[in-house]
């Protein structure tokens, strides 16, 4: 696909990985709209924006209608919480699935039909290394993120030959507010020191560091482009080697 004149939408684009992806796409020549629940945060990005709660069907459909057809859609919005698996409340379980899995599905259902009608498009989900492995105290999050890959793979098969592709990016622990929140949650629940928890987060990464959001954004920019036309149903893992170590 040629970036000139192409439109891109990034959910959860107000900060972290989403904002990094929005900036990379804009630098690549795409006209970018970011979405999220906090309009003031979206406004501060400087991008066109629309308020969207990905876990709410009406909100997703309303924002999609407001934005109009797009060429690139990055389903990035997500949330994380930490709790022992068997002490995870119904509310926490449902919240994790709503944002991290159902939200991707609702967005796909809202935007892909117009892509198919136009004969071109890229649907990119920001998943996680939690899509391909388990983590203690993250059962609900891991279950939701595993589901994202199943959804993407099914979409890819159904969309083959339409000019539309579906892929996922699976970042490892990335230097974002989401990871900061996860560390804070673990600190509260376990009483462990923050520095110790940060070291624990990067322990499995052979590079011994958090992933930079721009590294994830570069993967999204590549998937959006013409050279990735035959990449379909894939999970691009950006984790410093964690999942193979």
mmCIF file with all atom_site columns, C-alpha atoms in Angstrom, residues 123-128 148-149 152-153 165-171 232-237:
data_model
loop_
_atom_site.group_PDB
_atom_site.id
_atom_site.type_symbol
_atom_site.label_atom_id
_atom_site.label_alt_id
_atom_site.label_comp_id
_atom_site.label_asym_id
_atom_site.label_entity_id
_atom_site.label_seq_id
_atom_site.pdbx_PDB_ins_code
_atom_site.Cartn_x
_atom_site.Cartn_y
_atom_site.Cartn_z
_atom_site.occupancy
_atom_site.B_iso_or_equiv
_atom_site.pdbx_formal_charge
_atom_site.auth_seq_id
_atom_site.auth_comp_id
_atom_site.auth_asym_id
_atom_site.auth_atom_id
_atom_site.pdbx_PDB_model_num
ATOM 1  C CA . UNK A 1 123 ? -5.996 -4.638  10.334 1.00 0.00 ? 123 UNK A CA 1
ATOM 2  C CA . UNK A 1 124 ? -3.238 -4.791  12.939 1.00 0.00 ? 124 UNK A CA 1
ATOM 3  C CA . UNK A 1 125 ? -3.812 -5.875  16.531 1.00 0.00 ? 125 UNK A CA 1
ATOM 4  C CA . UNK A 1 126 ? -1.315 -5.051  19.236 1.00 0.00 ? 126 UNK A CA 1
ATOM 5  C CA . UNK A 1 127 ? -1.263 -8.278  21.221 1.00 0.00 ? 127 UNK A CA 1
ATOM 6  C CA . UNK A 1 128 ? 1.527  -9.278  23.626 1.00 0.00 ? 128 UNK A CA 1
ATOM 7  C CA . UNK A 1 148 ? -6.513 -12.061 20.081 1.00 0.00 ? 148 UNK A CA 1
ATOM 8  C CA . UNK A 1 149 ? -4.190 -14.317 18.096 1.00 0.00 ? 149 UNK A CA 1
ATOM 9  C CA . UNK A 1 152 ? -6.472 -12.574 13.962 1.00 0.00 ? 152 UNK A CA 1
ATOM 10 C CA . UNK A 1 153 ? -5.683 -15.973 12.450 1.00 0.00 ? 153 UNK A CA 1
ATOM 11 C CA . UNK A 1 165 ? -4.776 -8.552  5.760  1.00 0.00 ? 165 UNK A CA 1
ATOM 12 C CA . UNK A 1 166 ? -4.940 -9.169  9.502  1.00 0.00 ? 166 UNK A CA 1
ATOM 13 C CA . UNK A 1 167 ? -1.845 -9.459  11.657 1.00 0.00 ? 167 UNK A CA 1
ATOM 14 C CA . UNK A 1 168 ? -0.726 -9.009  15.244 1.00 0.00 ? 168 UNK A CA 1
ATOM 15 C CA . UNK A 1 169 ? 2.298  -7.537  16.958 1.00 0.00 ? 169 UNK A CA 1
ATOM 16 C CA . UNK A 1 170 ? 3.356  -9.159  20.229 1.00 0.00 ? 170 UNK A CA 1
ATOM 17 C CA . UNK A 1 171 ? 5.540  -6.825  22.267 1.00 0.00 ? 171 UNK A CA 1
ATOM 18 C CA . UNK A 1 232 ? -1.261 -12.382 6.756  1.00 0.00 ? 232 UNK A CA 1
ATOM 19 C CA . UNK A 1 233 ? -2.326 -14.042 9.988  1.00 0.00 ? 233 UNK A CA 1
ATOM 20 C CA . UNK A 1 234 ? 1.083  -13.571 11.557 1.00 0.00 ? 234 UNK A CA 1
ATOM 21 C CA . UNK A 1 235 ? 2.240  -12.557 15.016 1.00 0.00 ? 235 UNK A CA 1
ATOM 22 C CA . UNK A 1 236 ? 5.328  -10.356 14.893 1.00 0.00 ? 236 UNK A CA 1
ATOM 23 C CA . UNK A 1 237 ? 7.082  -10.803 18.228 1.00 0.00 ? 237 UNK A CA 1
#
